[in-house]
Coordinates of C-alpha atoms in Angstrom, one line a residue:
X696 CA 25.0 32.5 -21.6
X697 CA 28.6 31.4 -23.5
X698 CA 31.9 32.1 -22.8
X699 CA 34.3 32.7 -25.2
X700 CA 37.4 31.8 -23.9
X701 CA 41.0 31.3 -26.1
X702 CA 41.6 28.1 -26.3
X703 CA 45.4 28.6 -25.9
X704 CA 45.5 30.8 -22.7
X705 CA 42.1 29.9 -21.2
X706 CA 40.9 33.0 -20.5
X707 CA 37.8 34.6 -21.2
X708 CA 37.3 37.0 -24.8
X709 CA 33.7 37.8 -25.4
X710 CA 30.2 36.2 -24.9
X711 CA 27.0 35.5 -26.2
X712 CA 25.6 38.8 -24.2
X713 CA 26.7 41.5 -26.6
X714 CA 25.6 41.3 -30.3
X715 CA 27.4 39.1 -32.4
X716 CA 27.9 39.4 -35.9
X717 CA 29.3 36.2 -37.4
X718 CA 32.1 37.4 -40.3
X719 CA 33.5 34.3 -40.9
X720 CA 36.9 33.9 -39.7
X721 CA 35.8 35.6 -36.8
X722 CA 32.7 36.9 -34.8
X723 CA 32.1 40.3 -34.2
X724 CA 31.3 41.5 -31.1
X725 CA 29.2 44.6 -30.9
X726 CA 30.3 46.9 -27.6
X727 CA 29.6 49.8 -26.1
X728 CA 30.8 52.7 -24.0
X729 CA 29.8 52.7 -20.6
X730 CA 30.1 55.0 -17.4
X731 CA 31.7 53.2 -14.6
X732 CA 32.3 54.6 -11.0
X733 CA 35.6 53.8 -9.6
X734 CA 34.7 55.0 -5.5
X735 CA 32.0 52.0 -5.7
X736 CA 29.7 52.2 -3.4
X737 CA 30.4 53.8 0.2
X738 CA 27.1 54.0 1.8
X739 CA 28.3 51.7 4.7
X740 CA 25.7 52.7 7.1
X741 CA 27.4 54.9 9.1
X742 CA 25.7 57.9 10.9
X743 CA 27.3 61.2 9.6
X744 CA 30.4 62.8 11.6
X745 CA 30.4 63.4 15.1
X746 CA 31.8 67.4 14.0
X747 CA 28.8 67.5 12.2
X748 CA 27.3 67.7 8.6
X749 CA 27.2 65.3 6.2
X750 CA 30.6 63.7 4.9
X751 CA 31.1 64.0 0.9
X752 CA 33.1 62.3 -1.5
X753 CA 34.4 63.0 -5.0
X754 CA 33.2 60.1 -7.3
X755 CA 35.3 59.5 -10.4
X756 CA 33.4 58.1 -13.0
X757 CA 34.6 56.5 -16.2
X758 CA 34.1 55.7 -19.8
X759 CA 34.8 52.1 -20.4
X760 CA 34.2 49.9 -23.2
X761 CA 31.1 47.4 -21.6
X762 CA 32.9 43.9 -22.7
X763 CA 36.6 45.2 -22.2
X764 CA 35.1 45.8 -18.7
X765 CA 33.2 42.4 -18.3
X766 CA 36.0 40.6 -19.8
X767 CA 38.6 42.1 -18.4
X768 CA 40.6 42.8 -21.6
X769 CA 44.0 44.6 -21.3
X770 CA 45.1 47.1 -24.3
X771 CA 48.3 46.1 -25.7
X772 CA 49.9 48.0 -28.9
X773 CA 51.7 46.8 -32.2
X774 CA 53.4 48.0 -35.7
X775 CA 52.4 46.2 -38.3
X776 CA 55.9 44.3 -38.4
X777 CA 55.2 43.1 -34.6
X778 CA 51.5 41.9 -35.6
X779 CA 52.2 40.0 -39.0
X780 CA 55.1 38.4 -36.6
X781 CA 51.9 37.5 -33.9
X782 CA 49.7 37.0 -36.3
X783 CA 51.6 34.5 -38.2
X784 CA 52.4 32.4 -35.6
X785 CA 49.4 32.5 -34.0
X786 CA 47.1 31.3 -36.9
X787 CA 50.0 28.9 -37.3
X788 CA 49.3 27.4 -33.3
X789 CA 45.2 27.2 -34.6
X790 CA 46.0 25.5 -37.8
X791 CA 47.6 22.8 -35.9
X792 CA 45.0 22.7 -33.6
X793 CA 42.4 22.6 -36.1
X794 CA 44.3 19.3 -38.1
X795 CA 43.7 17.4 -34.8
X796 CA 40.1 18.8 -34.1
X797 CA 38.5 19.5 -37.2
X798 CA 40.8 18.6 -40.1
X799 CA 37.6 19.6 -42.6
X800 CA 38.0 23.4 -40.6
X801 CA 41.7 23.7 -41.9
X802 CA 41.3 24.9 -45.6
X803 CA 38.3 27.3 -45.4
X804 CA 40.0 28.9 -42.3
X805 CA 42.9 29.7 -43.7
X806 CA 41.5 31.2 -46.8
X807 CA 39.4 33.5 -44.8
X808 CA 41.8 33.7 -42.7
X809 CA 44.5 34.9 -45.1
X810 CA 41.9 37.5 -46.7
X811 CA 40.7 38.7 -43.0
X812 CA 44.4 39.8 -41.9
X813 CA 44.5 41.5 -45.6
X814 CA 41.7 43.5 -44.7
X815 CA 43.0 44.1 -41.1
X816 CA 46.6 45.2 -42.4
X817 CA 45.0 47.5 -45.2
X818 CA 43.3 49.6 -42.3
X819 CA 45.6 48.8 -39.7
X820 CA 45.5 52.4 -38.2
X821 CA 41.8 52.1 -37.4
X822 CA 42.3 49.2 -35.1
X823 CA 42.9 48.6 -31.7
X824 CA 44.8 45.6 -29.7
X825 CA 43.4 43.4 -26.6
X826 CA 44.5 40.8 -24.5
X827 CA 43.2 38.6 -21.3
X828 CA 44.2 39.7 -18.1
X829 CA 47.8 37.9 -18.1
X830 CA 49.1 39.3 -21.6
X831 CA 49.8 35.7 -22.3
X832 CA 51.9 36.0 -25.6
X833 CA 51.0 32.8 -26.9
X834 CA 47.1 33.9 -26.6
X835 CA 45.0 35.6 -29.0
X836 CA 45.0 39.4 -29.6
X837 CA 41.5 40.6 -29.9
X838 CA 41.1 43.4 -32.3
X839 CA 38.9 46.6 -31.9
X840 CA 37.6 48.8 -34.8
X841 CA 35.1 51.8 -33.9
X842 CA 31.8 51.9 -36.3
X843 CA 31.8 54.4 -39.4
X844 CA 29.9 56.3 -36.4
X845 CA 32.7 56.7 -34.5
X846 CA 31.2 55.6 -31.1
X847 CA 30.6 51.8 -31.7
X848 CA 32.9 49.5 -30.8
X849 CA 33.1 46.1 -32.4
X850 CA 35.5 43.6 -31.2
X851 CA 37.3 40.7 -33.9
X852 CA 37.5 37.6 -32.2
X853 CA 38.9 33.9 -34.1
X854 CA 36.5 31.7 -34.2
X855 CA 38.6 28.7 -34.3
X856 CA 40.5 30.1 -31.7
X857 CA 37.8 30.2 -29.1
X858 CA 36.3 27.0 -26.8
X859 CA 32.6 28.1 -25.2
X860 CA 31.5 27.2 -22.0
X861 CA 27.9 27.5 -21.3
X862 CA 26.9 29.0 -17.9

């Protein structure tokens, strides 16, 4: 299995286990909703109360997006004046990177780059915002668009913004 991980905050994005649609700038996560317990499990192996019967508890379960919950991805919000302010900089900070790295990566990524955030700005409304755990501002925002469908997630991660570690 890969982890994606942002190479500027070092935390985990995405991975190879969900289906990945490459759309160059970026890869395209396909998620789903899951139902997630939050009681866990109590079954400790305790014998049932000494006043008798059988004790009870009141599960809550959850819908959660499966690699928001694997991940450990945090919502955040923006305007569109806050994300073209992120956004710049941000592809910015991977251009740079890219000049040391892969010089030959520079041009083609910031053409599809440029007509990627077109596309994300002319529907902006229809996307959510992620980060990592630590809302590290210098770290990449992941974005989240549901399916024509309306119940599939898919999740917008740079690909030049990513290292993979194999586990």
């Amino acid at each position: 299995m890969l982890i994606f991980k942002d190479v500027f905050s070092g935390e985990e994005v995405g991975s190879d286990s969900f289906p990945i649609i490459d759309e160059e700038p970026v890869l395209c996560l396909q998620g789903s909703l899951i139902r997630k317990s939050l009681v866990g499990n109590v079954d400790i192996g305790a014998n049932a109360s000494a006043e008798g019967g059988d004790e009870t508890y009141d599960d809550q379960v959850v819908s959660i997006i499966n690699i928001v919950d694997a991940h450990g991805l945090q919502t955040t919000s923006y305007d569109k004046k806050s994300y073209m302010g992120h956004i710049r900089e941000y592809l910015k900070n991977v251009v740079e990177r890219l000049k040391v790295e892969k010089p030959e990566r520079v041009a083609p990524f910031q053409l599809a780059a440029k007509d990627f955030v077109a596309k994300v700005i002319k529907d902006f409304g229809e996307y959510s915002f992620y980060t990592g755990p630590s809302y590290d501002p210098t770290g990449m925002v992941i974005l989240m668009k549901y399916s024509t469908d309306g119940s599939t997630p898919y999740f917008y991660i740079w690909k030049d913004g990513i290292s993979q570690e194999k586990y």
